[in-house]
XYZ file of C-alpha atoms in Angstrom:
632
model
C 97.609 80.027 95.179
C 101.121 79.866 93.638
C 103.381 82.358 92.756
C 106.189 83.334 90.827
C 109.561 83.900 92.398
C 111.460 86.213 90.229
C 114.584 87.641 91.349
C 116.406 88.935 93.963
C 117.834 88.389 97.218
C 121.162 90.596 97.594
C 123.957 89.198 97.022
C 125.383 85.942 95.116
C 128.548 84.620 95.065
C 129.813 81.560 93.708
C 133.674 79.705 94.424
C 136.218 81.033 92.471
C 136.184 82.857 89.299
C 135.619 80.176 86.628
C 133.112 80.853 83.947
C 131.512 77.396 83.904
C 128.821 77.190 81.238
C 129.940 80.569 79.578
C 130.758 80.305 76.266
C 131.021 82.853 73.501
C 128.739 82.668 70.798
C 126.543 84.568 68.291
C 124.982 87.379 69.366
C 122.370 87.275 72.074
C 118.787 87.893 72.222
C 118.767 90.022 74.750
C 121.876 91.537 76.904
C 122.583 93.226 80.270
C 124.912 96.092 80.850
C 126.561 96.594 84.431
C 126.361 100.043 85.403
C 126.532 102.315 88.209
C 123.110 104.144 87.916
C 120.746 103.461 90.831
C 117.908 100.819 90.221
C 119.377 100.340 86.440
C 122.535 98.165 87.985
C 122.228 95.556 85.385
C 119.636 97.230 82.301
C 118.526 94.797 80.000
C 118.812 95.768 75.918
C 117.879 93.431 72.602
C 121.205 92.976 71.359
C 119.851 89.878 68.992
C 117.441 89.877 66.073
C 113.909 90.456 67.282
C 111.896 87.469 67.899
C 108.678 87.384 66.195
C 107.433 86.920 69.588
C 108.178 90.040 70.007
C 109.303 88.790 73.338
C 112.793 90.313 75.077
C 113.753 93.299 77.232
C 110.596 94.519 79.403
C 110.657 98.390 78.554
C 108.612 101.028 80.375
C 106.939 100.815 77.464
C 105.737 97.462 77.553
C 102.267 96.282 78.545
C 103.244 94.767 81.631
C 102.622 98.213 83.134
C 106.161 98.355 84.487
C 107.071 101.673 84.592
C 110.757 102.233 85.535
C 111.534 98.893 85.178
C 114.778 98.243 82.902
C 116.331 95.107 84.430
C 114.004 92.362 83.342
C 113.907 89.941 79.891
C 111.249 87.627 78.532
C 113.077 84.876 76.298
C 112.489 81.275 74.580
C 113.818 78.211 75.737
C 117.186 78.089 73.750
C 117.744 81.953 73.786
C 121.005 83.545 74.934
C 121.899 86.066 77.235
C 124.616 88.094 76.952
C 126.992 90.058 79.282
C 128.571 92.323 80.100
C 129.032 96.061 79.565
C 130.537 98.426 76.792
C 131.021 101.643 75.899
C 132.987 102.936 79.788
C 128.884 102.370 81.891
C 131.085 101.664 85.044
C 134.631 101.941 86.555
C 135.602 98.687 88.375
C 134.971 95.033 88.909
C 131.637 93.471 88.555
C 130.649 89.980 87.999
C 127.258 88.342 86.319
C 126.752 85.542 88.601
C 123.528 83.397 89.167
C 122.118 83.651 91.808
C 118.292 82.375 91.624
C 117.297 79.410 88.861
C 115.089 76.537 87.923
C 115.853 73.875 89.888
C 118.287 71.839 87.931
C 118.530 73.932 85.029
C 121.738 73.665 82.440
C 124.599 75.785 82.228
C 123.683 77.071 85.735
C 125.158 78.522 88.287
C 127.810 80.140 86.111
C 129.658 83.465 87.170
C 131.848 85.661 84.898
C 134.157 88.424 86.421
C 134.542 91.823 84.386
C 137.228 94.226 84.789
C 136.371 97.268 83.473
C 139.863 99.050 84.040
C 141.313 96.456 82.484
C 143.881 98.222 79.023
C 142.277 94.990 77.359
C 139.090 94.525 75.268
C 135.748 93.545 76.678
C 134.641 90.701 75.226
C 130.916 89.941 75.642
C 130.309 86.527 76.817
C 127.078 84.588 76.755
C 125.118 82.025 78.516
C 121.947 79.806 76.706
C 118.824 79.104 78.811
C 116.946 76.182 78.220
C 114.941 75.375 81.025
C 111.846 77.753 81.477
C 111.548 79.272 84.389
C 113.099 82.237 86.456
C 116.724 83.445 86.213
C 118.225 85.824 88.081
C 121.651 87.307 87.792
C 123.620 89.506 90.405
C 126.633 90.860 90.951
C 128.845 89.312 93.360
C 130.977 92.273 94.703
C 127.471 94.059 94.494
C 125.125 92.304 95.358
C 122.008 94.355 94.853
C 123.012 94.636 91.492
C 119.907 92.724 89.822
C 118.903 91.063 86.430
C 116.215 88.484 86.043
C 115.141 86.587 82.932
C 112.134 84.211 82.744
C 112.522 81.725 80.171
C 108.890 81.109 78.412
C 107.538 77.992 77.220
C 105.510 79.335 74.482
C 103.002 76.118 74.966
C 101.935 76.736 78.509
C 99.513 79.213 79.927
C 101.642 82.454 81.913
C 104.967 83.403 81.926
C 106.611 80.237 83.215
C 108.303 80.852 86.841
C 109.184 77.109 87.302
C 108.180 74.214 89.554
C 110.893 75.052 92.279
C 113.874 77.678 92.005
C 117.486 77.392 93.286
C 118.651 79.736 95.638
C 122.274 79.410 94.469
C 123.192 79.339 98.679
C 120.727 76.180 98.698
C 123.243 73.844 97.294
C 125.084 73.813 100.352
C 121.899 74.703 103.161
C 121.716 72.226 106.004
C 117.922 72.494 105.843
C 116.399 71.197 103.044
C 113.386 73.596 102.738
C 115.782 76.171 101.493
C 116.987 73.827 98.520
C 114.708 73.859 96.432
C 111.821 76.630 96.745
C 108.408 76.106 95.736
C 108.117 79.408 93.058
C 104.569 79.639 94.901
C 106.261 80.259 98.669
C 106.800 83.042 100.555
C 110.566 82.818 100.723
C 110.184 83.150 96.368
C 107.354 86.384 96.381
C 109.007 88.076 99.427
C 112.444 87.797 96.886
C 110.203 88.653 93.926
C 108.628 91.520 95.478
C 112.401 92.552 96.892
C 113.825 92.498 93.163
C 111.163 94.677 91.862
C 111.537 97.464 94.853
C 115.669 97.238 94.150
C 115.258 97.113 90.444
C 112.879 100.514 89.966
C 113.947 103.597 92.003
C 109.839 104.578 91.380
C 109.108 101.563 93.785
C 111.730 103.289 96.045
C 110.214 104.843 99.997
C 109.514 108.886 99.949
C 109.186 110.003 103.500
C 109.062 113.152 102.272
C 106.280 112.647 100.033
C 102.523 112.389 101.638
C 101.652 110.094 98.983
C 100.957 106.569 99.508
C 103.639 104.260 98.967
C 103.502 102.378 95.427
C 104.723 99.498 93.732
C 104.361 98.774 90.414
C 104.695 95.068 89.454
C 103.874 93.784 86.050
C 100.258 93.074 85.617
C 100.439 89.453 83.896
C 99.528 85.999 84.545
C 102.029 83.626 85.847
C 102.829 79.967 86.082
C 103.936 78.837 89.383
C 104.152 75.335 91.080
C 101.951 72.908 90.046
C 100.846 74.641 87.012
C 98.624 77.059 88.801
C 98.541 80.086 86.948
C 98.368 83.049 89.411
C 98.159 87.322 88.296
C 101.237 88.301 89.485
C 100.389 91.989 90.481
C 97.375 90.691 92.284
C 98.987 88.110 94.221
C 101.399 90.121 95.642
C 99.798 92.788 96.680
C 96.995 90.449 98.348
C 100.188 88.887 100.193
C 102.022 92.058 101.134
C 99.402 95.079 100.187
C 99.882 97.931 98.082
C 99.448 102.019 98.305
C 100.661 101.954 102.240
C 100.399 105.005 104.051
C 104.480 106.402 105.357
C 104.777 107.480 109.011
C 106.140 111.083 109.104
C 110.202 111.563 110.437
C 109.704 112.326 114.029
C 112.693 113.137 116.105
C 113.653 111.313 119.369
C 112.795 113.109 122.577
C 116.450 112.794 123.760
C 119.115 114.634 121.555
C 122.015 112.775 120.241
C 125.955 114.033 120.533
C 127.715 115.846 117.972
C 127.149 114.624 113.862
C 125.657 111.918 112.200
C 127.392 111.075 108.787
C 125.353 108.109 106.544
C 126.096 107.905 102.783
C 123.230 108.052 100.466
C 124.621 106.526 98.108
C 122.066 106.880 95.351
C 120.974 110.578 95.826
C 122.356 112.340 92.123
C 123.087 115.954 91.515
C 123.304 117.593 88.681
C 126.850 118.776 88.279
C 127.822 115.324 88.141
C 126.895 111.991 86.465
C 127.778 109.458 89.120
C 125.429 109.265 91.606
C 126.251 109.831 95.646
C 126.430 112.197 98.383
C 127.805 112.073 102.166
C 124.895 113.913 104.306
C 125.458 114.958 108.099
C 123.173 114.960 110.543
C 122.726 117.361 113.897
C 122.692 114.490 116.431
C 121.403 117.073 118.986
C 118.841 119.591 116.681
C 118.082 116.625 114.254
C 118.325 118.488 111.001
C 120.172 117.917 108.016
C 123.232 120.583 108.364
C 125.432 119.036 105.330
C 125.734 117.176 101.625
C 128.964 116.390 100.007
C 128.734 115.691 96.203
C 132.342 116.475 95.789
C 131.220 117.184 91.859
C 135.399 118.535 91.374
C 135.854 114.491 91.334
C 132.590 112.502 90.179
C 132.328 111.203 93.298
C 131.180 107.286 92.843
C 128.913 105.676 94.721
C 130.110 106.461 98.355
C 129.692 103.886 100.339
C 131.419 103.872 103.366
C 132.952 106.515 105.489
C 135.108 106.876 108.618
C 137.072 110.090 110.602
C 140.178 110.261 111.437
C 141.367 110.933 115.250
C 140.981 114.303 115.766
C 138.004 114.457 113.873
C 139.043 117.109 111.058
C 138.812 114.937 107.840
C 136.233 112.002 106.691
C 137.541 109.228 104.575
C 134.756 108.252 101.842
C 135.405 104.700 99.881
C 133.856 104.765 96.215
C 132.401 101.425 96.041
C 131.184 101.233 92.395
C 135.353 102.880 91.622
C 138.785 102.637 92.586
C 139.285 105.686 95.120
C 139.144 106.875 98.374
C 137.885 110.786 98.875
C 138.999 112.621 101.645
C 137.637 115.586 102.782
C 137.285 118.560 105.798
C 134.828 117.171 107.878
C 133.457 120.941 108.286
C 133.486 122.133 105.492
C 132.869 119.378 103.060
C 136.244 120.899 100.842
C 137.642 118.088 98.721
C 141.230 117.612 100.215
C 142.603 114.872 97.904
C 141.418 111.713 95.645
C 143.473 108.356 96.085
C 143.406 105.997 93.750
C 143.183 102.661 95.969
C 142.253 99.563 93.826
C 138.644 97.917 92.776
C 135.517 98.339 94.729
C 136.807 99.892 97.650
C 134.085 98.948 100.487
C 135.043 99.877 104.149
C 137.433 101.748 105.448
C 138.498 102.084 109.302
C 141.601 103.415 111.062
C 143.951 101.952 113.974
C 143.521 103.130 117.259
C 147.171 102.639 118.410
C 148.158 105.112 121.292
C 151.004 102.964 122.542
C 152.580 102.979 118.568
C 153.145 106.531 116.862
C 154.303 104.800 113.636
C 151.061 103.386 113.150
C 148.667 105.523 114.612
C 145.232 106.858 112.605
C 146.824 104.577 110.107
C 143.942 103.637 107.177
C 143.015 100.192 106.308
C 140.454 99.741 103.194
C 139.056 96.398 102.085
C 139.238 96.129 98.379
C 135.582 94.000 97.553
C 136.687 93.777 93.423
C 140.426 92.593 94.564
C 140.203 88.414 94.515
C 144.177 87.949 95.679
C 144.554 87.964 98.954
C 146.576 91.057 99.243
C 143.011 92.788 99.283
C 143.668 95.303 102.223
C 145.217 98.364 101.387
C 147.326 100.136 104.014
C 147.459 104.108 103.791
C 149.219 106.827 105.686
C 147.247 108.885 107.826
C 145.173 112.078 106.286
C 145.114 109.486 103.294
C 148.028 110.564 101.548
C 149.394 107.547 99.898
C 149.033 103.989 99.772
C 151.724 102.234 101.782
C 151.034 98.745 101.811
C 149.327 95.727 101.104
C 147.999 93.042 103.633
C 147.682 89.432 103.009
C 145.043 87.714 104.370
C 144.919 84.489 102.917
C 145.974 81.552 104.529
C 149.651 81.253 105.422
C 149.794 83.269 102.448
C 147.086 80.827 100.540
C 145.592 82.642 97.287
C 142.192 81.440 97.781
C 141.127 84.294 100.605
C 140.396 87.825 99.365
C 137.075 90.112 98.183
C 136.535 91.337 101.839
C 133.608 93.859 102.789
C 132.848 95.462 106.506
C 135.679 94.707 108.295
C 136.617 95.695 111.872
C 139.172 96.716 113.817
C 140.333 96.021 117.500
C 140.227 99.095 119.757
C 143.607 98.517 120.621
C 144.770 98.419 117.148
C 146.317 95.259 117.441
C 143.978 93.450 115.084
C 141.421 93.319 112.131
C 138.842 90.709 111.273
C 137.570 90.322 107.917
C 134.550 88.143 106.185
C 135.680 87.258 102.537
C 132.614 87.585 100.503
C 134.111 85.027 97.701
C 135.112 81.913 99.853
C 133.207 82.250 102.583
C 135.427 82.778 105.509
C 136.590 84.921 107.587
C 140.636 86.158 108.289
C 141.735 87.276 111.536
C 145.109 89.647 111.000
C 147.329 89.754 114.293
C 149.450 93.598 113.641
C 151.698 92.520 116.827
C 152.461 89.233 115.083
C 154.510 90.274 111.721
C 150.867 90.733 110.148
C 150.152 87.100 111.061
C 146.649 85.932 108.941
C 144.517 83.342 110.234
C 141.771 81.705 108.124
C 138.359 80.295 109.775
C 135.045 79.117 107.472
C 132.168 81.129 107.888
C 129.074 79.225 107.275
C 128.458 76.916 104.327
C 130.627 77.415 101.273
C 128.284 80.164 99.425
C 126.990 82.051 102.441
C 128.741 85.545 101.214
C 129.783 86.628 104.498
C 129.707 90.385 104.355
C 130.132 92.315 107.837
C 131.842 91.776 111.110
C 131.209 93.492 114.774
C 133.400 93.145 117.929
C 133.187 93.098 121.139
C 134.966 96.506 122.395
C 137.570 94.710 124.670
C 137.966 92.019 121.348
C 137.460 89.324 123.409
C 135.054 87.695 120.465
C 133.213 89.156 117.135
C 130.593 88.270 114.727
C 129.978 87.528 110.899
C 126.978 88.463 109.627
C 126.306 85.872 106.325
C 124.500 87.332 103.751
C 122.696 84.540 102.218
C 122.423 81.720 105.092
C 120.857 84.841 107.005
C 122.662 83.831 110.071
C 125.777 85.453 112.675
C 128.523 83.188 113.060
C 130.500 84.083 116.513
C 134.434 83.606 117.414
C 136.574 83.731 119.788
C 139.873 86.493 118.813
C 142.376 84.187 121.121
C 142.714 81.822 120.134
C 141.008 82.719 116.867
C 138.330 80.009 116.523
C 134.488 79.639 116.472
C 132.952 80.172 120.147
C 130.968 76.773 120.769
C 127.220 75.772 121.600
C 126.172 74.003 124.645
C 126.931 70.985 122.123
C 130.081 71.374 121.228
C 129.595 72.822 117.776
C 130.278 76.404 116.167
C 127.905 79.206 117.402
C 125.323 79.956 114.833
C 122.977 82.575 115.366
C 119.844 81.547 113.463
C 117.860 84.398 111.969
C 115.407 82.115 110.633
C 114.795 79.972 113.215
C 111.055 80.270 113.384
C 110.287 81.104 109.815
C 108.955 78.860 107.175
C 110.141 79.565 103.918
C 106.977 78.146 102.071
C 103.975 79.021 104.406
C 105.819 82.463 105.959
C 104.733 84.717 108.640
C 101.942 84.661 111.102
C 100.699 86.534 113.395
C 98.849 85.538 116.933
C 95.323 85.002 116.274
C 96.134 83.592 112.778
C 95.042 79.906 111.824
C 97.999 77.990 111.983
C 99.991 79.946 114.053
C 102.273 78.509 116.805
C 105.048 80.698 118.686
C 108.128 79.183 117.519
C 107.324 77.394 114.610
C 105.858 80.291 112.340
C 106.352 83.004 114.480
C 108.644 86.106 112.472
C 108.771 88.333 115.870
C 112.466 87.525 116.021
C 113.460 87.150 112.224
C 115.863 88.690 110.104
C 116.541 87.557 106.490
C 119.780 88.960 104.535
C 121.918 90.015 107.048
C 124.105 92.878 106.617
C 126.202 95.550 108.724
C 126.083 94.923 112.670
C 128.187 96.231 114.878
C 128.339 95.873 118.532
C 127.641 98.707 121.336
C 130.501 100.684 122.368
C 129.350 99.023 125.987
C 129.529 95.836 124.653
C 126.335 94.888 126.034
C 124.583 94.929 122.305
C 124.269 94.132 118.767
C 121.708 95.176 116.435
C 122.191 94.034 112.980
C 120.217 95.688 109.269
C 118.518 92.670 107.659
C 117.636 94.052 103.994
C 114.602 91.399 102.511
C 112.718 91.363 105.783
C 113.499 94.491 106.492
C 114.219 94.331 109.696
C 116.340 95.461 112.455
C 117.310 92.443 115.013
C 118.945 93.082 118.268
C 121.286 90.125 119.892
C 122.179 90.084 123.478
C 126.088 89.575 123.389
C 125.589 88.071 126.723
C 123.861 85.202 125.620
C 123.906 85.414 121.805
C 120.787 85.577 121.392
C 117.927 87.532 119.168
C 115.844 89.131 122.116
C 114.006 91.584 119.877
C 113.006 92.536 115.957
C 112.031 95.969 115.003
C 110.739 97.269 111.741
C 113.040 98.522 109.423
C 112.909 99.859 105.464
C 113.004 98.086 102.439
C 116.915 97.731 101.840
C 117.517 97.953 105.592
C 121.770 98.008 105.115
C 123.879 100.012 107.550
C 124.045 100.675 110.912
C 126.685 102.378 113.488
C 126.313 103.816 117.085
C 126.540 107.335 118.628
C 126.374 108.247 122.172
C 123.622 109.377 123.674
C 123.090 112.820 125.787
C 122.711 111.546 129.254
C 124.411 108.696 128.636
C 124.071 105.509 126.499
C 124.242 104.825 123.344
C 121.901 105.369 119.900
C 121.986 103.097 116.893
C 121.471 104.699 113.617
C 120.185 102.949 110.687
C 120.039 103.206 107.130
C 118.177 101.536 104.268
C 118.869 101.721 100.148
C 115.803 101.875 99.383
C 114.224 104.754 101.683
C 115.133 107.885 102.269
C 115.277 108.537 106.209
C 117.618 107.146 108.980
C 115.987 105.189 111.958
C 117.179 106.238 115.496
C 117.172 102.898 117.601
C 117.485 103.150 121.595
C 119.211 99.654 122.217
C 118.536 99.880 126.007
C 116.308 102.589 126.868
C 116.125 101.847 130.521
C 119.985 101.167 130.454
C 120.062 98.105 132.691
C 121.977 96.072 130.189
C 119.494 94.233 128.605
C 118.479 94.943 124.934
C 115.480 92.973 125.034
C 113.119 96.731 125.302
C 115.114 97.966 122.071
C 112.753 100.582 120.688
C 112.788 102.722 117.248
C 112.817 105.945 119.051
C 112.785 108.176 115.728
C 113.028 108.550 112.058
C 115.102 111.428 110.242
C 114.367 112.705 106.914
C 117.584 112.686 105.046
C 116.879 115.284 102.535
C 118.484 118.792 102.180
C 116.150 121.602 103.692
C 116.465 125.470 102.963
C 119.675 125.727 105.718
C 121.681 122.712 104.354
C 125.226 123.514 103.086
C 125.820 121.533 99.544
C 128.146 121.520 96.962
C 125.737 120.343 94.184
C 122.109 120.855 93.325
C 119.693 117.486 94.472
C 118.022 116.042 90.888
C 116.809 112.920 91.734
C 116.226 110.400 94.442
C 116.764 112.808 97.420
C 118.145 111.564 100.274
């Protein structure tokens, strides 16, 4: 049976910042506005005279029996789409870029980069689709920002998905499977199914809720490849079932040390109207103790936090902004609000004991700034910018739009991956600021995260879209090598088939190594390494999946289950001794508690999920705002 493959992965990115087949033109059919809202990222609206197809934006009111679902279009061959936003939806840099398509389709892949705090008019810009099939559209600096269009040939039975789609990382894939994708594979309805949990914060996991766990997919006949016209709600629940029963949190039998801060990024209040909160967690009762709204300042999207030495403040990036909160780490008081630059991701300090003019010194990776001066320096406590960091190429332009970055714990150095050009910059602090450029995997892999080995002897790039880890060497800054002589690549699809997927022993077909998913991870996103050094465990968001590498060998030695989403992940030390991993997922509200080495021998390869914790306020938990929606 073939299916359709509608839109998502995370995360496009295409070279440069041209607007190749953009053009403007009359108004569009149909239109999608970047926002900031969870789910609603990119929401659809007929801008255009209605068709007397009555085709265009699918509404929760439509018959597709799509409730909650505001990101999706239904168009003609020859229609036009229009972006971007008006009217002040969002407060930085955002970009409509393609990042699924028909296979050879025209005017495709296109991106077109917004600045919304730009003094100068928006000007709406539109693209024409004439190929039916699927379309989708993401945003490249956020990259679960989602749109999808299916173009309709009016003549043919279903909504047309297309014969093959485009992954827009394809172009450039060394295996040829991942070029062009049947619409009827499991690589296009494990996407598919992945656009409509992002898209619809109803299709969202509630661990607090005893409910079974939804998803609503349109109920409507599709054509996939070879003309086989498939129901699209029943074809992917028979492929990935429906109504699923949640486990409840349980807490691990071995207490944690001190707090737990993860962002939920999405959770709203209602003294606000941008959505976000910082919650702390007990490490050693388990409970949720603390939620910062920080309402005084419309906190934006918070995305990424980090402490400063002593431990007294947290510094909180506003991803969807331009500012970096800080506030008491105890009390949750707002202390000040620094304007930074666009899309502030990550943001970590220097460790530099041996250098008092630089110590607990802030460095935050602007992922809306394309120049390469895209790291801002700050003074300690976050009082005021102080510089900017170049890390192009001997001061090359083409390097910038960083994400998770790391720092040495000597404070000596920073790695970054460069979501836009697909490399990575190493920046020597003992060498006059000295930037050195490496590639990263092929040309559109969006690398987005980096770990390091605690004595910085190498460190990893975790590539969005190739769903692999590339590994380096700090000095000399250059990829570690294979037994063959070529650049490390850790495969996290190395068993999987993109058109057959998964099995399981016992299954017809099956063969360990060939089809086997007990060591994959697709998507890639934060992975640090183990304060011992002896581990890294990596948040893979479309399998959802949590793979652990042995940094001895570089190797995946085990995969654990993970949320829909699965996105960040940092360590914590362990009462007794060793180490936790915590990790968090967009689209779920609890935190997994991983034990990375449970007997603590070394090796990784008996990494466990040891508990789950419920990130929702209870009756004790300190806020500044009242929860409305999406808790936790």
């Amino acid at each position: 049976m073939k299916k359709r493959h509608l839109l998502l992965v995370l995360l496009s990115v295409l070279v440069g910042w041209g607007t190749a087949g953009v053009a403007q033109a009359a108004e569009p059919t149909v239109s999608f506005l970047a926002g900031d809202q969870p789910g609603n990222w990119f929401q659809c609206a007929n801008t255009g005279a209605p068709s007397a197809s009555g085709l265009g934006c699918v509404t929760e009111a439509a018959a597709l029996g799509t409730v909650g679902q505001k990101s999706l279009a239904v168009i003609r061959p020859g229609e036009t789409v229009g972006f971007p936003s008006r009217g002040g939806r969002t407060r930085t840099v955002h970009t409509a870029s393609s990042l699924i398509y028909p296979t050879g389709a025209a005017n495709t892949p296109f991106i077109i980069p917004v600045d919304f705090n730009s003094p100068k008019p928006i000007e709406e810009q539109t693209v024409t689709l004439m190929t039916p099939g699927l379309y989708v559209i993401t945003c490249s600096i956020h990259p679960y920002m989602f749109g999808a269009v299916i173009v309709d040939n009016p003549n043919t039975d279903g909504l047309d998905l297309g014969e093959t789609i485009t992954l827009v990382n394809g172009l450039f894939h060394a295996d040829p499977l991942f070029r062009e994708v049947p619409t009827s594979s499991d690589l296009a309805t494990r996407l598919l199914r992945t656009f409509f949990i992002a898209t619809n914060p109803k299709n969202w996991q509630d661990y607090a809720s005893s409910a079974p766990w939804h998803v609503t997919y349109p109920d409507v006949p599709v054509r996939v490849t070879g003309g086989g016209v498939v129901n699209l709600k029943e074809e992917l629940e028979k492929r990935y079932k429906n109504d699923i029963q949640l486990a409840r949190a349980s807490n691990p039998a071995m207490p944690g040390v001190g707090q737990v801060w993860v962002d939920t990024q999405f959770e709203k209040v209602f003294d606000k109207n941008k959505p976000g909160t910082a919650t702390a967690v007990n490490a050693e009762t388990w409970k949720v103790e603390r939620k910062v709204a920080l309402p005084q300042i419309n906190m934006n999207n918070p995305h990424n936090m980090w402490t400063n030495r002593d431990q007294t403040l947290i510094y909180q990036t506003q991803w969807f902004d331009n500012r970096l909160a800080v506030f008491d780490r105890k009390t949750g008081a707002l202390i000040r609000d620094l304007v930074v630059g666009d899309a502030p991701a990550h943001v970590m300090t220097r460790a530099t004991a041996d250098d008092p003019l630089h110590a607990d010194e802030l460095h935050v990776t602007l992922n809306g700034d394309p120049s390469p001066n895209s790291i801002r320096v700050i003074a300690p406590g976050g009082t005021a910018v102080t510089g900017l960091i170049n890390i192009g190429q001997s001061g090359g332009k083409d390097e910038g739009n960083p994400h998770a970055h790391w720092m040495s714990g000597d404070g000596k150095k920073m790695v970054t991956p460069n979501v836009l050009t697909g490399n990575t910059t190493q920046v020597d602090f003992s060498n006059n600021n000295l930037a050195t450029v490496l590639p990263s995997s092929s040309p559109l892999t969006h690398p987005l995260a980096t770990g390091m080995m605690p004595n910085a002897s190498k460190y990893y790039v975790a590539n969005l879209l190739d769903s692999n880890i590339t590994v380096y060497t700090m000095t000399p800054h250059a990829p570690v090598l294979d037994e063959n002589g070529n650049p490390l690549v850790i495969n996290l699809l190395n068993t999987y088939d993109p058109v057959g997927g998964c099995k399981e022993p016992g299954d017809p077909g099956y063969a360990s190594g060939v089809n086997d998913c007990s060591l994959v991870g697709a998507l890639p996103i934060q992975t640090p390494v183990s304060p011992d050094g002896t581990n890294m465990v990596t948040a893979n968001t479309l399998t959802g999946t949590i793979t652990v590498v042995d940094t001895t060998t570089d190797k995946v030695v085990k995969a654990l289950g993970c949320d829909p989403g699965c996105h960040g992940v940092q360590y914590g030390a362990k009462k007794g001794g060793g180490y936790y991993a915590y990790v968090s997922s967009k689209f779920s509200n609890r935190m997994l508690v991983v034990d990375p080495d449970p007997n603590g021998d070394g090796n990784p390869a008996d990494a466990k999920v040891v508990g789950s914790i419920l990130l929702t306020a209870n009756n004790k938990t300190a806020k500044d705002g009242t929860i409305s929606e999406y808790a936790g």
